[in-house]
Short mmCIF file of C-alpha atoms and ligand atoms in Angstrom, two decimals:
data_model
loop_
_atom_site.label_atom_id
_atom_site.label_comp_id
_atom_site.label_asym_id
_atom_site.label_seq_id
_atom_site.Cartn_x
_atom_site.Cartn_y
_atom_site.Cartn_z
CA UNK A 227 44.73 9.10 -25.06
CA UNK A 228 47.89 7.05 -24.74
CA UNK A 229 47.33 3.47 -25.71
CA UNK A 230 47.75 2.12 -22.20
CA UNK A 231 46.40 -1.29 -23.07
CA UNK A 232 48.71 -1.62 -26.10
CA UNK A 233 51.68 -0.54 -23.93
CA UNK A 234 51.11 -3.57 -21.79
CA UNK A 235 48.47 -2.20 -19.45
CA UNK A 236 46.44 -5.16 -18.28
CA UNK A 237 43.32 -5.75 -16.33
CA UNK A 238 44.59 -7.21 -13.09
CA UNK A 239 42.73 -8.72 -10.19
CA UNK A 240 41.59 -6.09 -7.72
CA UNK A 241 41.70 -6.37 -3.96
CA UNK A 242 39.20 -8.76 -2.30
CA UNK A 243 35.65 -7.62 -2.95
CA UNK A 244 33.53 -6.19 -0.22
CA UNK A 245 30.65 -3.79 -0.12
CA UNK A 246 31.89 -0.21 -0.22
CA UNK A 247 31.72 1.25 3.27
CA UNK A 248 32.53 4.88 2.62
CA UNK A 249 30.28 7.09 4.71
CA UNK A 250 27.66 9.32 3.13
CA UNK A 251 28.77 9.56 -0.50
CA UNK A 252 27.76 12.78 -2.26
CA UNK A 253 24.98 12.42 -4.83
CA UNK A 254 25.80 11.61 -8.47
CA UNK A 255 24.89 14.20 -11.11
CA UNK A 256 24.21 11.76 -13.97
CA UNK A 257 23.17 8.13 -14.19
CA UNK A 258 25.96 5.76 -15.25
CA UNK A 259 25.63 3.36 -18.21
CA UNK A 260 24.19 0.09 -16.82
CA UNK A 261 26.80 -1.82 -18.80
CA UNK A 262 30.16 -0.64 -20.16
CA UNK A 263 32.19 -2.47 -22.78
CA UNK A 264 35.95 -2.66 -23.10
CA UNK A 265 35.89 -3.63 -26.78
CA UNK A 266 39.70 -3.97 -26.93
CA UNK A 267 39.78 -6.70 -24.30
CA UNK A 268 36.23 -8.06 -24.94
CA UNK A 269 35.23 -7.47 -21.33
CA UNK A 270 32.00 -5.95 -20.02
CA UNK A 271 31.37 -4.36 -16.65
CA UNK A 272 27.93 -4.33 -14.99
CA UNK A 273 25.84 -3.32 -11.97
CA UNK A 274 27.11 0.20 -11.22
CA UNK A 275 27.00 1.34 -7.60
CA UNK A 276 27.86 4.94 -6.80
CA UNK A 277 31.10 5.52 -4.87
CA UNK A 278 31.80 9.25 -5.07
CA UNK A 279 32.39 12.32 -7.13
CA UNK A 280 35.61 14.23 -7.80
CA UNK A 281 36.51 17.42 -9.62
CA UNK A 282 35.47 16.29 -13.08
CA UNK A 283 34.30 12.69 -12.79
CA UNK A 284 31.99 10.38 -10.89
CA UNK A 285 33.32 7.08 -9.64
CA UNK A 286 31.17 3.92 -9.72
CA UNK A 287 31.79 0.38 -8.60
CA UNK A 288 31.30 -2.07 -11.47
CA UNK A 289 31.45 -5.88 -11.49
CA UNK A 290 33.36 -7.59 -14.26
CA UNK A 291 30.97 -9.71 -16.33
CA UNK A 292 31.48 -13.46 -15.95
CA UNK A 293 32.85 -13.09 -12.41
CA UNK A 294 30.91 -13.35 -9.19
CA UNK A 295 32.82 -10.76 -7.21
CA UNK A 296 35.57 -9.05 -9.21
CA UNK A 297 34.85 -5.38 -8.64
CA UNK A 298 36.51 -2.20 -9.87
CA UNK A 299 36.16 1.48 -9.09
CA UNK A 300 35.50 3.02 -12.50
CA UNK A 301 36.08 6.72 -13.01
CA UNK A 302 33.57 7.87 -15.62
CA UNK A 303 34.67 11.04 -17.41
CA UNK A 304 32.14 12.56 -19.80
CA UNK A 305 33.82 13.24 -23.15
CA UNK A 306 31.75 16.40 -23.58
CA UNK A 307 33.61 17.80 -20.57
CA UNK A 308 36.96 17.27 -22.29
CA UNK A 309 36.34 19.59 -25.22
CA UNK A 310 39.07 21.93 -24.04
CA UNK A 311 42.51 20.66 -25.04
CA UNK A 312 43.87 21.42 -21.57
CA UNK A 313 41.29 19.15 -19.90
CA UNK A 314 42.14 16.38 -22.36
CA UNK A 315 45.87 16.80 -21.74
CA UNK A 316 45.28 16.82 -17.99
CA UNK A 317 43.50 13.47 -18.16
CA UNK A 318 46.15 12.12 -20.52
CA UNK A 319 48.91 13.04 -18.04
CA UNK A 320 46.96 11.62 -15.10
CA UNK A 321 46.58 8.27 -16.88
CA UNK A 322 50.20 8.23 -18.05
CA UNK A 323 51.70 9.01 -14.64
CA UNK A 324 49.29 6.92 -12.59
CA UNK A 325 49.28 4.02 -15.09
CA UNK A 326 53.07 3.79 -14.87
CA UNK A 327 52.99 3.19 -11.09
CA UNK A 328 53.04 -0.18 -9.43
CA UNK A 329 53.30 -0.12 -5.65
CA UNK A 330 51.31 -1.74 -2.82
CA UNK A 331 50.52 1.71 -1.36
CA UNK A 332 49.26 3.22 -4.63
CA UNK A 333 45.78 2.56 -6.05
CA UNK A 334 46.36 0.38 -9.13
CA UNK A 335 45.23 1.84 -12.44
CA UNK A 336 44.14 -1.36 -14.16
CA UNK A 337 43.30 -0.01 -17.62
CA UNK A 338 41.02 2.35 -19.51
CA UNK A 339 38.75 2.45 -22.50
CA UNK A 340 36.15 4.71 -24.04
CA UNK A 341 32.86 4.77 -25.92
CA UNK A 342 31.07 7.58 -27.73
CA UNK A 343 30.06 9.29 -24.50
CA UNK A 344 32.64 8.62 -21.79
CA UNK A 345 36.18 7.67 -20.96
CA UNK A 346 36.38 4.93 -18.31
CA UNK A 347 39.36 4.60 -16.01
CA UNK A 348 39.47 1.25 -14.28
CA UNK A 349 40.89 1.46 -10.76
CA UNK A 350 41.53 -1.07 -8.05
CA UNK A 351 38.57 -0.86 -5.67
CA UNK A 352 39.46 0.41 -2.20
CA UNK A 353 36.49 -0.83 -0.21
CA UNK A 354 36.91 1.15 3.00
CA UNK A 355 36.61 4.76 1.88
CA UNK A 356 39.24 7.41 2.47
CA UNK A 357 41.41 8.49 5.38
CA UNK A 358 39.23 11.60 5.57
CA UNK A 359 36.17 9.46 6.40
CA UNK A 360 38.30 7.49 8.87
CA UNK A 361 39.42 10.67 10.69
CA UNK A 362 35.96 12.23 10.83
CA UNK A 363 34.29 8.97 11.85
CA UNK A 364 37.10 8.16 14.27
CA UNK A 365 36.62 7.89 17.99
CA UNK A 366 36.57 11.46 19.30
CA UNK A 367 37.62 12.78 15.86
CA UNK A 368 41.25 11.72 16.09
CA UNK A 369 43.31 8.59 15.74
CA UNK A 370 45.75 6.99 18.14
CA UNK A 371 49.46 7.58 17.74
CA UNK A 372 49.94 3.97 16.58
CA UNK A 373 47.08 3.97 14.07
CA UNK A 374 48.42 7.25 12.68
CA UNK A 375 51.83 5.60 12.28
CA UNK A 376 50.29 2.70 10.31
CA UNK A 377 48.80 5.17 7.81
CA UNK A 378 51.85 7.47 7.71
CA UNK A 379 54.09 4.50 6.95
CA UNK A 380 52.02 3.63 3.84
CA UNK A 381 51.89 7.26 2.72
CA UNK A 382 55.67 7.69 3.14
CA UNK A 383 56.37 4.48 1.17
CA UNK A 384 54.06 5.61 -1.66
CA UNK A 385 55.57 9.10 -1.84
CA UNK A 386 59.18 7.81 -1.72
CA UNK A 387 58.33 5.41 -4.56
CA UNK A 388 56.96 8.34 -6.58
CA UNK A 389 60.18 10.29 -5.91
CA UNK A 390 62.21 7.42 -7.39
CA UNK A 391 60.10 7.81 -10.55
CA UNK A 392 60.52 11.59 -10.51
CA UNK A 393 56.82 12.18 -9.74
CA UNK A 394 55.35 14.73 -7.36
CA UNK A 395 51.73 13.98 -6.39
CA UNK A 396 51.03 17.60 -5.34
CA UNK A 397 47.65 16.83 -3.80
CA UNK A 398 48.49 14.77 -0.72
CA UNK A 399 45.53 15.00 1.65
CA UNK A 400 43.35 12.56 3.62
CA UNK A 401 40.61 12.62 0.91
CA UNK A 402 43.09 11.20 -1.62
CA UNK A 403 44.29 8.40 0.63
CA UNK A 404 42.14 5.34 0.17
CA UNK A 405 41.77 2.45 2.60
CA UNK A 406 41.55 -1.28 2.23
CA UNK A 407 41.27 -2.32 5.86
CA UNK A 408 44.22 -0.59 7.51
CA UNK A 409 46.21 -0.67 4.29
CA UNK A 410 46.55 2.77 2.69
CA UNK A 411 46.64 3.43 -1.04
CA UNK A 412 47.40 6.80 -2.52
CA UNK A 413 45.06 7.79 -5.35
CA UNK A 414 43.83 10.73 -7.46
CA UNK A 415 46.80 11.68 -9.64
CA UNK A 416 44.88 14.61 -11.13
CA UNK A 417 47.55 17.15 -10.08
CA UNK A 418 50.62 14.91 -10.32
CA UNK A 419 53.59 16.01 -12.41
CA UNK A 420 56.76 14.41 -13.57
CA UNK A 421 59.70 16.50 -12.38
CA UNK A 422 61.46 16.04 -15.73
CA UNK A 423 58.35 16.44 -17.87
CA UNK A 424 56.57 19.65 -18.75
CA UNK A 425 53.31 20.74 -17.22
CA UNK A 426 50.80 22.95 -18.94
CA UNK A 427 49.69 24.22 -15.58
CA UNK A 428 51.43 26.88 -13.56
CA UNK A 429 54.61 25.72 -11.90
CA UNK A 430 52.90 25.90 -8.54
CA UNK A 431 49.81 24.04 -9.69
CA UNK A 432 47.80 26.69 -7.87
CA UNK A 433 45.75 27.65 -10.92
CA UNK A 434 44.10 24.25 -10.92
CA UNK A 435 43.44 23.93 -7.20
CA UNK A 436 39.76 23.87 -6.55
CA UNK A 437 39.66 22.01 -3.25
CA UNK A 438 41.14 22.66 0.15
CA UNK A 439 44.31 24.77 0.53
CA UNK A 440 44.84 23.23 3.97
CA UNK A 441 47.75 20.99 2.94
CA UNK A 442 49.66 23.47 0.75
CA UNK A 443 53.16 24.48 1.82
CA UNK A 444 54.10 28.19 2.28
CA UNK A 445 56.49 28.12 -0.70
CA UNK A 446 53.66 26.80 -2.90
CA UNK A 447 51.43 29.69 -1.79
CA UNK A 448 54.33 32.02 -2.61
CA UNK A 449 54.28 30.44 -6.12
CA UNK A 450 57.78 29.09 -5.79
CA UNK A 451 56.51 25.71 -6.96
CA UNK A 452 56.12 22.22 -5.55
CA UNK A 453 59.07 20.11 -4.50
CA UNK A 454 59.84 17.04 -2.45
CA UNK A 455 59.90 19.39 0.57
CA UNK A 456 56.32 20.55 -0.08
CA UNK A 457 55.25 16.88 -0.16
CA UNK A 458 56.91 16.49 3.28
CA UNK A 459 54.93 19.52 4.52
CA UNK A 460 51.66 17.93 3.34
CA UNK A 461 52.55 14.70 5.19
CA UNK A 462 53.15 16.79 8.34
CA UNK A 463 49.66 18.30 7.92
CA UNK A 464 48.14 14.83 7.44
CA UNK A 465 49.86 13.48 10.59
CA UNK A 466 48.65 16.48 12.62
CA UNK A 467 45.15 15.99 11.20
CA UNK A 468 45.08 12.33 12.25
CA UNK A 469 46.32 13.11 15.77
CA UNK A 470 44.15 16.18 16.41
CA UNK A 471 41.11 15.59 14.16
CA UNK A 472 41.47 18.68 11.94
CA UNK A 473 44.22 20.15 9.73
CA UNK A 474 46.75 22.43 11.49
CA UNK A 475 46.03 25.67 9.64
CA UNK A 476 42.28 25.34 9.15
CA UNK A 477 40.17 28.45 9.71
CA UNK A 478 36.70 29.50 8.53
CA UNK A 479 38.22 31.84 5.95
CA UNK A 480 40.49 31.14 2.98
CA UNK A 481 42.66 34.23 3.38
CA UNK A 482 43.14 33.58 7.10
CA UNK A 483 44.20 30.01 6.32
CA UNK A 484 46.72 31.29 3.73
CA UNK A 485 48.11 33.76 6.27
CA UNK A 486 48.46 31.12 8.94
CA UNK A 487 50.24 28.77 6.53
CA UNK A 488 52.64 31.48 5.39
CA UNK A 489 53.49 32.30 9.00
CA UNK A 490 53.66 28.60 9.93
CA UNK A 491 51.19 29.42 12.69
CA UNK A 492 49.62 26.36 14.27
CA UNK A 493 49.26 25.10 17.82
CA UNK A 494 48.78 21.90 19.77
CA UNK A 495 45.53 21.93 21.73
CA UNK A 496 46.02 21.49 25.46
CA UNK A 497 43.82 20.16 28.24
CA UNK A 498 44.60 21.71 31.67
CA UNK A 499 47.75 23.20 30.18
CA UNK A 500 48.92 19.77 28.98
CA UNK A 501 49.27 18.59 25.43
CA UNK A 502 47.84 15.07 25.17
CA UNK A 503 49.64 14.05 22.01
CA UNK A 504 52.67 11.85 22.24
CA UNK A 505 55.78 14.07 22.31
CA UNK A 506 57.66 12.13 19.62
CA UNK A 507 54.79 12.70 17.20
CA UNK A 508 54.69 16.40 18.15
CA UNK A 509 58.44 16.72 17.53
CA UNK A 510 58.14 15.12 14.09
CA UNK A 511 55.19 17.29 13.01
CA UNK A 512 57.01 20.42 14.25
CA UNK A 513 60.00 19.51 12.08
CA UNK A 514 57.81 18.79 9.04
CA UNK A 515 55.97 22.10 9.37
CA UNK A 516 59.01 24.38 9.25
CA UNK A 517 58.47 27.32 6.91
CA UNK A 518 61.90 27.11 5.33
CA UNK A 519 61.91 24.06 3.02
CA UNK A 520 65.69 23.72 3.43
CA UNK A 521 65.23 23.38 7.18
CA UNK A 522 62.30 20.97 7.02
CA UNK A 523 62.40 17.24 7.78
CA UNK A 524 62.50 15.22 4.54
CA UNK A 525 60.08 12.46 3.58
CA UNK A 526 62.89 9.88 3.89
CA UNK A 527 63.83 11.45 7.26
CA UNK A 528 60.38 10.59 8.67
CA UNK A 529 61.50 6.95 8.72
CA UNK A 530 64.42 7.72 11.02
CA UNK A 531 62.36 9.83 13.46
CA UNK A 532 61.93 8.58 17.04
CA UNK A 533 58.15 8.53 16.51
CA UNK A 534 58.45 6.16 13.55
CA UNK A 535 61.30 4.06 14.89
CA UNK A 536 59.58 3.22 18.20
CA UNK A 537 56.78 1.41 16.34
CA UNK A 538 59.14 -0.31 13.91
CA UNK A 539 61.16 -1.56 16.90
CA UNK A 540 57.98 -2.69 18.72
CA UNK A 541 56.88 -4.64 15.66
CA UNK A 542 60.31 -6.23 15.33
CA UNK A 543 60.35 -7.31 18.98
CA UNK A 544 56.79 -8.68 18.58
CA UNK A 545 58.05 -10.80 15.68
CA UNK A 546 61.01 -12.02 17.79
CA UNK A 547 58.57 -12.87 20.65
CA UNK A 548 56.25 -14.73 18.29
CA UNK A 549 59.17 -16.69 16.82
CA UNK A 550 60.55 -17.65 20.23
CA UNK A 551 57.03 -18.63 21.41
CA UNK A 552 56.66 -20.78 18.30
CA UNK A 553 60.04 -22.39 18.97
CA UNK A 554 59.33 -23.11 22.64
CA UNK A 555 55.83 -24.56 22.01
P1 ADP B 861 38.71 13.27 -9.08
O1 ADP B 861 40.03 12.87 -9.65
O2 ADP B 861 37.71 13.61 -10.17
O3 ADP B 861 38.82 14.32 -8.02
P2 ADP B 861 38.68 11.16 -7.13
O4 ADP B 861 39.78 10.29 -7.57
O5 ADP B 861 38.95 12.10 -5.99
O6 ADP B 861 38.09 11.97 -8.37
O7 ADP B 861 37.43 10.26 -6.71
C1 ADP B 861 36.20 10.80 -6.25
C2 ADP B 861 35.59 9.89 -5.21
O8 ADP B 861 35.35 8.58 -5.75
C3 ADP B 861 36.47 9.63 -4.00
O9 ADP B 861 36.34 10.62 -3.03
C4 ADP B 861 35.96 8.26 -3.50
O10 ADP B 861 34.78 8.42 -2.75
C5 ADP B 861 35.62 7.56 -4.80
N1 ADP B 861 36.76 6.74 -5.28
C6 ADP B 861 37.74 7.15 -6.14
N2 ADP B 861 38.62 6.16 -6.38
C7 ADP B 861 38.22 5.10 -5.65
C8 ADP B 861 38.73 3.75 -5.46
N3 ADP B 861 39.82 3.33 -6.08
N4 ADP B 861 38.04 2.91 -4.63
C9 ADP B 861 36.93 3.34 -4.00
N5 ADP B 861 36.40 4.59 -4.12
C10 ADP B 861 37.01 5.46 -4.94
#
């Protein structure tokens, strides 16, 4: 593994501690070590509490020894599961790409270390679960136009930051967007690639997709590869999902979902012939879900959309109001 600590990777303070509130975590397959030791930095971590399980790792909350409430989400990867070189390289790339990021809307990778059994990736703890939990536990299964904007703004900032570093996340979906209050943090860099760097996976990344295809762009399904435009498509799917309560192309059958994505076939549910979703949001999603990537709204373009701008302007006028109230009182 790259020597992240030696390259200047440090253990930094995580977000304020709180009990993890994610709903119904899946069950862990193996018990975690009760204490883990970062022998390079002489720090121990204790009291594991289960947070969740991903493709090849379980994630536990640990408390840093000697502190009352400094918690981390620790991804525990069994070394026996990394016997294949490709799995090892995949983890290596994930740590390299994720560890090189520093942005308020990206989960901080605070360091990593290993013992004879596991590799431990120390992540900033996001105490409020994922956007997926938020959508499915939301009132009536969908979020308001304004709340959706709050989350989309954080996602857009994170993705634009990654673009400046030449990184494509390639797995943008509500389950990979973590929450700390209303503050979103993009996580799980397991499929991320550097546009300049080489990838030992297929150009499309399809060979390694084991989860939902719901957020994949048509050109990715056609194996033309991921691009900034396919990230914009995924953001369109996420916005639709927040507003409606389910992803736009979801069906009960994988092939049907693929077909719908490739035809760009989705609809806005109506009540009494009327679509309840705010028209500016509808217009933006419709532009993000255009089949032709060259014709699609860009990630940067989301910030100039009427949907986005109305809330930015509202916030600015609120600040002006607050300032003039403060001056007059
Ligand atoms: P994988 O890369 O193996 O797919 P994930 O990164 O998706 O693993 O994490 C699996 C689960 O662990 C998540 O769904 C979530 O419940 C929990 N989790 C992961 N990272 C964090 C974090 N930083 N804070 C809180 N919970 C987390």
